[in-house]
Coordinates of C-alpha atoms in Angstrom, one line a residue:
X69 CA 122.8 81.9 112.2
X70 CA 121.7 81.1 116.2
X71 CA 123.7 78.0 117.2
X72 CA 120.1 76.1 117.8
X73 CA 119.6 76.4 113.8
X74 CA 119.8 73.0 111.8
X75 CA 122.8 75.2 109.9
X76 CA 124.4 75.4 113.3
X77 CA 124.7 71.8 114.2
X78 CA 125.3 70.3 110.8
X79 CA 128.8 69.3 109.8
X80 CA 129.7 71.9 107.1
X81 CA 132.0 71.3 104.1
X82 CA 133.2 74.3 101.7
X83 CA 134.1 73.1 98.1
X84 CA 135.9 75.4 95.4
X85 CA 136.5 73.6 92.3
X86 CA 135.0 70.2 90.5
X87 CA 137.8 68.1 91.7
X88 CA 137.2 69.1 95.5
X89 CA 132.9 67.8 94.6
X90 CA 134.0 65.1 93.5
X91 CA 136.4 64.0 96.5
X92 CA 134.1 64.8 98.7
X93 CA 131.1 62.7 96.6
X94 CA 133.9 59.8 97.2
X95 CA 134.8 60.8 100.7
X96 CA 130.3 60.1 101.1
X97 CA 130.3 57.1 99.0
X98 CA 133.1 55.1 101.0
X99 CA 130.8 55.4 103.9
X100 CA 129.4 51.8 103.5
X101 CA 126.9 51.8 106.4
X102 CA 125.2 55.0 105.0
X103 CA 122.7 56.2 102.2
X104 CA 123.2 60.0 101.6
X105 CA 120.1 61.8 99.8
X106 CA 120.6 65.2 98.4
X107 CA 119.2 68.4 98.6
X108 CA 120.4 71.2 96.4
X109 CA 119.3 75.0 96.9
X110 CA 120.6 77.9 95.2
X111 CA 122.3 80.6 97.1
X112 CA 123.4 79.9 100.7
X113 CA 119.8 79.8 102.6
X114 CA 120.7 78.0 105.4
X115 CA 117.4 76.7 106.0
X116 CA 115.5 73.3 105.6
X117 CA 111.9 74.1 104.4
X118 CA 109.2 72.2 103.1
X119 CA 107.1 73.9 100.4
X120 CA 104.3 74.0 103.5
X121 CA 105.8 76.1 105.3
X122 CA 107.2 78.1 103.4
X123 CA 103.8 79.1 102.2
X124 CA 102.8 79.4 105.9
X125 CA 105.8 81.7 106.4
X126 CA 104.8 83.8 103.6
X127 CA 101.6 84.9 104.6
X128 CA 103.0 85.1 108.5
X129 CA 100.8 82.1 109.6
X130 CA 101.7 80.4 112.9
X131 CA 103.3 77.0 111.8
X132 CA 101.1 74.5 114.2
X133 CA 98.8 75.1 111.0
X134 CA 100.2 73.1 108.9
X135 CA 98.2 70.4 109.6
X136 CA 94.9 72.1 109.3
X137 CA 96.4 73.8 105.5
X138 CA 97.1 70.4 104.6
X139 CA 93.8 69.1 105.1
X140 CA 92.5 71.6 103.3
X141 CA 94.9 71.6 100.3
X142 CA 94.4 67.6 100.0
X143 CA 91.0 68.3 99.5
X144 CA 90.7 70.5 97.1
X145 CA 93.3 69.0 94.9
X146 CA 91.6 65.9 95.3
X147 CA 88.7 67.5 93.9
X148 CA 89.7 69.2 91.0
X149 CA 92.3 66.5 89.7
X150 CA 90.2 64.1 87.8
X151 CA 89.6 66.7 85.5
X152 CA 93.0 66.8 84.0
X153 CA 93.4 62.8 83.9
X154 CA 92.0 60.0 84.0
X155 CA 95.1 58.2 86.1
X156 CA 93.2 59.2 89.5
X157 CA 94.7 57.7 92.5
X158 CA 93.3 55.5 95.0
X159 CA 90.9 58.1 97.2
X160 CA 93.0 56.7 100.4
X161 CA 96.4 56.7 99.2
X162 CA 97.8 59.7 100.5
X163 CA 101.4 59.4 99.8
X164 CA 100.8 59.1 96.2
X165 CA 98.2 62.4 96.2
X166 CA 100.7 64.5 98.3
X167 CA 103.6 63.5 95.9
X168 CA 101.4 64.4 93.5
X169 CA 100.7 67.9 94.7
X170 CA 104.7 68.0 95.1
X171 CA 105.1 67.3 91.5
X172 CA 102.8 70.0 90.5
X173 CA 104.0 72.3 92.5
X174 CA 101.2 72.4 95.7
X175 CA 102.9 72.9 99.3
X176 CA 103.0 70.0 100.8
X177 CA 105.0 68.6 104.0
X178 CA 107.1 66.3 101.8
X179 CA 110.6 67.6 101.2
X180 CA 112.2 66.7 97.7
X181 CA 115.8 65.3 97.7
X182 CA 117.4 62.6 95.4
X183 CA 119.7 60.0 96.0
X184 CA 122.0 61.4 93.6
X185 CA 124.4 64.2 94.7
X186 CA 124.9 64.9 90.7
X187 CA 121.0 65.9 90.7
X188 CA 121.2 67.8 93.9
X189 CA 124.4 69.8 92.7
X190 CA 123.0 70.5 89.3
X191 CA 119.7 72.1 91.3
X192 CA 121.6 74.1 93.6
X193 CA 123.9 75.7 90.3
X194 CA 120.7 76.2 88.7
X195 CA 120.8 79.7 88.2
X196 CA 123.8 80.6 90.0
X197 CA 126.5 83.4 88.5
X198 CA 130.4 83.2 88.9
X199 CA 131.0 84.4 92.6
X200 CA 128.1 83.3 93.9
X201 CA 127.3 80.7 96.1
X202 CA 125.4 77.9 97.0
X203 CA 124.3 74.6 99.1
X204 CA 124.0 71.4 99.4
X205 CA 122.4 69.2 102.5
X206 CA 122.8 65.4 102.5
X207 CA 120.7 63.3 105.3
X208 CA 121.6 60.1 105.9
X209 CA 118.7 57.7 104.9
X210 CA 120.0 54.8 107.5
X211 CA 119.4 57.1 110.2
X212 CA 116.6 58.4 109.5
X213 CA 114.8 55.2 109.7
X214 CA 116.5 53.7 112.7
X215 CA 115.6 57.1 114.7
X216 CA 111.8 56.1 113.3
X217 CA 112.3 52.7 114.9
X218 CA 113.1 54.0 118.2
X219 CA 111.1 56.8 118.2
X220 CA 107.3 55.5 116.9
X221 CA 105.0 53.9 118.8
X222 CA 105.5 50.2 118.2
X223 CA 102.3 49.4 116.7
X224 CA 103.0 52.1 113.9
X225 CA 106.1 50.7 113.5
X226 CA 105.1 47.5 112.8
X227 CA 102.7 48.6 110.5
X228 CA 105.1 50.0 108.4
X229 CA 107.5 46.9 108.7
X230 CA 104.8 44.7 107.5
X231 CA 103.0 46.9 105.1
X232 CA 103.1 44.5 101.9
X233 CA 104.0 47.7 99.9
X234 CA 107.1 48.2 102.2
X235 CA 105.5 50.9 103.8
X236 CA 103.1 52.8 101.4
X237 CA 100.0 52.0 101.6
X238 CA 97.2 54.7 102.6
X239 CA 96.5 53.1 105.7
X240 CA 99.8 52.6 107.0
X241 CA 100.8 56.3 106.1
X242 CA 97.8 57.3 107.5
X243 CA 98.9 55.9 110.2
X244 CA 102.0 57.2 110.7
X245 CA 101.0 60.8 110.4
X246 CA 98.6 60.3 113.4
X247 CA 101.6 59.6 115.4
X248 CA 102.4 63.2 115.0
X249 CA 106.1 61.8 117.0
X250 CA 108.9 64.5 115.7
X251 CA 110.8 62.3 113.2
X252 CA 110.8 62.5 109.6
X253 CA 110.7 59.3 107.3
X254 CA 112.1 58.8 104.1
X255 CA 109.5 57.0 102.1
X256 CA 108.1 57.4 98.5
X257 CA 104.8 56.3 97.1
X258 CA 104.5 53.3 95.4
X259 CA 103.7 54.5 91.7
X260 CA 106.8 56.2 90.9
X261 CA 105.9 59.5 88.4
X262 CA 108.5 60.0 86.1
X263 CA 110.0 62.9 87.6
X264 CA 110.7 61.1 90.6
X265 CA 112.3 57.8 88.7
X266 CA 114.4 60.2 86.6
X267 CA 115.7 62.3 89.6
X268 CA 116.0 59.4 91.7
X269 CA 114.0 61.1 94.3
X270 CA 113.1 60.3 97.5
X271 CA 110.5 62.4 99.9
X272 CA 111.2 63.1 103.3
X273 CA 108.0 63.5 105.3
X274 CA 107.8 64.9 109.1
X275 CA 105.2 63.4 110.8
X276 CA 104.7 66.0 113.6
X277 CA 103.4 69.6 111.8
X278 CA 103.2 71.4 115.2
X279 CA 107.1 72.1 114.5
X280 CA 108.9 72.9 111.1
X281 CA 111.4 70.5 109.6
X282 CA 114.4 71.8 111.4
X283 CA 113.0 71.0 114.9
X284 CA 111.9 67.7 114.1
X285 CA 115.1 67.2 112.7
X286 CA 117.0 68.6 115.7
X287 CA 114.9 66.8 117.9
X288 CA 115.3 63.5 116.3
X289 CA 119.1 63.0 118.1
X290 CA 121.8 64.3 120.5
X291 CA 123.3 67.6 118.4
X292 CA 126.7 65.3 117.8
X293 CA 124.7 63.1 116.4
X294 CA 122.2 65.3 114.1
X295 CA 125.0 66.9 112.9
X296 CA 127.0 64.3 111.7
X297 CA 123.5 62.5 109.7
X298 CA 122.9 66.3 108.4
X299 CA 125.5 67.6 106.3
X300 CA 125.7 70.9 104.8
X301 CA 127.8 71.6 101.7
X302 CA 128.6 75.4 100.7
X303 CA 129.9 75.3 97.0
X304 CA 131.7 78.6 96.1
X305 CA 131.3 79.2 92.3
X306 CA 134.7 80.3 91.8
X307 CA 137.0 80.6 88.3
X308 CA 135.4 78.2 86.2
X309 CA 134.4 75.9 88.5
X310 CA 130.5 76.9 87.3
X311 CA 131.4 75.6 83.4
X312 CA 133.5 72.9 84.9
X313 CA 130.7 71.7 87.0
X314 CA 127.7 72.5 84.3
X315 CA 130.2 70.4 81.7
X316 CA 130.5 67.4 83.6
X317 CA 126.9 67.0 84.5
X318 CA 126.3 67.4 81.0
X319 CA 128.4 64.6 79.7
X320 CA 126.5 62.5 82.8
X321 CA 123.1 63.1 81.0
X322 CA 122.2 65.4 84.0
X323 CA 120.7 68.4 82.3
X324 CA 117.1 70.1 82.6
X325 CA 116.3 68.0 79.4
X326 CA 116.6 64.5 81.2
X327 CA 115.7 65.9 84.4
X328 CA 112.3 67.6 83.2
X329 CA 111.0 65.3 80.3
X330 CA 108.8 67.1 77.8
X331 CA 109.5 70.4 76.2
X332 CA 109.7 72.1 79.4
X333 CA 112.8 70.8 79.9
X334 CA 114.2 71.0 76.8
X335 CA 113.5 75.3 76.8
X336 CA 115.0 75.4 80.1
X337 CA 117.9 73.4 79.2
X338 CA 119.0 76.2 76.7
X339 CA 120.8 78.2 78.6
X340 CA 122.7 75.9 80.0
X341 CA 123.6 74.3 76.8
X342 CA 124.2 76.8 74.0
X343 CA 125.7 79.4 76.4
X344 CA 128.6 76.8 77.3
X345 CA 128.6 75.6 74.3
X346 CA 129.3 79.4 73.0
X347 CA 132.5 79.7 75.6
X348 CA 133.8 76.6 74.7
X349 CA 133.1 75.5 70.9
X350 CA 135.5 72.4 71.3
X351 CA 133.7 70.8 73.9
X352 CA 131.1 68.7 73.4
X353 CA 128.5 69.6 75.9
X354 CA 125.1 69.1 74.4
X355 CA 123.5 66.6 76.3
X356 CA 122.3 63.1 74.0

């Protein structure tokens, strides 16, 4: 990795075994000025994308288009989405219709992450094999917001301070995209979807598209600083740290059956749960 990556500034933890997780979870937590949200991704990709670009990256578009593809994709969603339900958004509330297309599974500039690290680990296991391994990133919520403060225009920022839905209505959002200043905000819309209650997600949105998330996050501090409000968290699925880990989450009602309500959920959780409960009979691992 080039020492300008977001991988190569980050503060970088290695963790072998359930009881080193959940140190370092405690290690996090006793940080009282702080509010850590999660990312989990399987494998160790070292990089912080947005479904956006990805999609730009995989048909080898320049990135400064993600604001035109955006546009676009809005629309047509837009479009098309009354015809599925009758719950159609507000035609101007675009953190709910991105969020929305995020859900469903559209690109979109907003990057999922959840303020639980028990979420983020059980999506970066997700698929993972004894001897592989995996990551974690955790962005500190409190700094993402006060680098917004000194970084937006103050007009923008007051809009958003005195937005009577703290923040989320079209017009203040709208707002704040038009900035296009390189900082990303934490913010979520106000009609929570159930995926996002359950996963207790939050949506981390870049307001300048003529960069990918790693530069705006770069950009948004001195490297000391970035790299101590970006974390990155390589888990090593060693001896049975995978069934340890799976277990635990398990008994904490984290399992693709609570996490992905409906019967989607409940066919992918079967892996998960009759395999381990296959290895180990005596433990009770099926999820309530």
């Amino acid at each position: 990795m080039s020492e300008g990556s977001l991988a190569g500034i980050a503060d970088t933890y290695e963790v072998r075994s359930w009881p080193e997780f959940m140190a370092l979870q405690q290690r996090f937590a006793s940080e009282r000025d702080r509010l850590w949200m999660y990312r989990g991704q399987p494998g160790t990709v070292a990089t912080l994308r947005t479904s956006l670009e990805r999609a730009l990256v995989r048909f080898e578009l320049p990135i400064d288009r993600q604001e035109e593809l955006e546009r676009l994709l809005l629309r047509e969603f837009r479009r098309h989405y009354h015809r599925y339900t009758p719950d159609v958004p507000a035609e101007d509330d675009t953190l709910r219709w991105l969020a929305l297309m995020r859900h469903h599974g559209a690109p979109v500039r907003l990057l999922d992450l959840s303020y639980s690290p028990y979420v983020a680990l059980f999506f970066a296991l997700d698929g993972m094999a004894h001897g592989e391994s995996c990551a974690m990133w955790a962005i500190d919520h409190s700094w993402c917001v006060a680098r917004a403060a000194e970084l937006l225009p103050r007009p923008a920022w007051d809009a958003f301070q005195e937005d009577p839905w703290g923040g989320k209505t079209g017009t203040t959002v709208r707002q704040l995209f038009a900035t296009r200043t390189q900082v990303a905000v934490p913010m979520n819309p106000f009609y929570l979807d159930a995926r996002l209650a359950i996963q207790q997600g939050v949506l981390l949105a870049p307001l300048d598209l003529s960069v990918d998330l790693e530069t705006v996050l770069r950009r948004m501090d001195s490297p000391a600083k970035v790299g101590g409000n970006v974390r990155r968290i390589v888990i090593h699925c060693l001896g049975d740290f995978l069934e340890s880990a799976l277990g635990e989450l398990a008994r904490m009602n984290v399992t693709h059956t609570t996490l992905f309500p409906g019967i989607d959920g409940l066919a992918r959780s079967l892996e998960n749960m009759v395999v381990l409960s296959f290895m180990f009979p005596n433990r009770n691992l099926r999820s309530k």
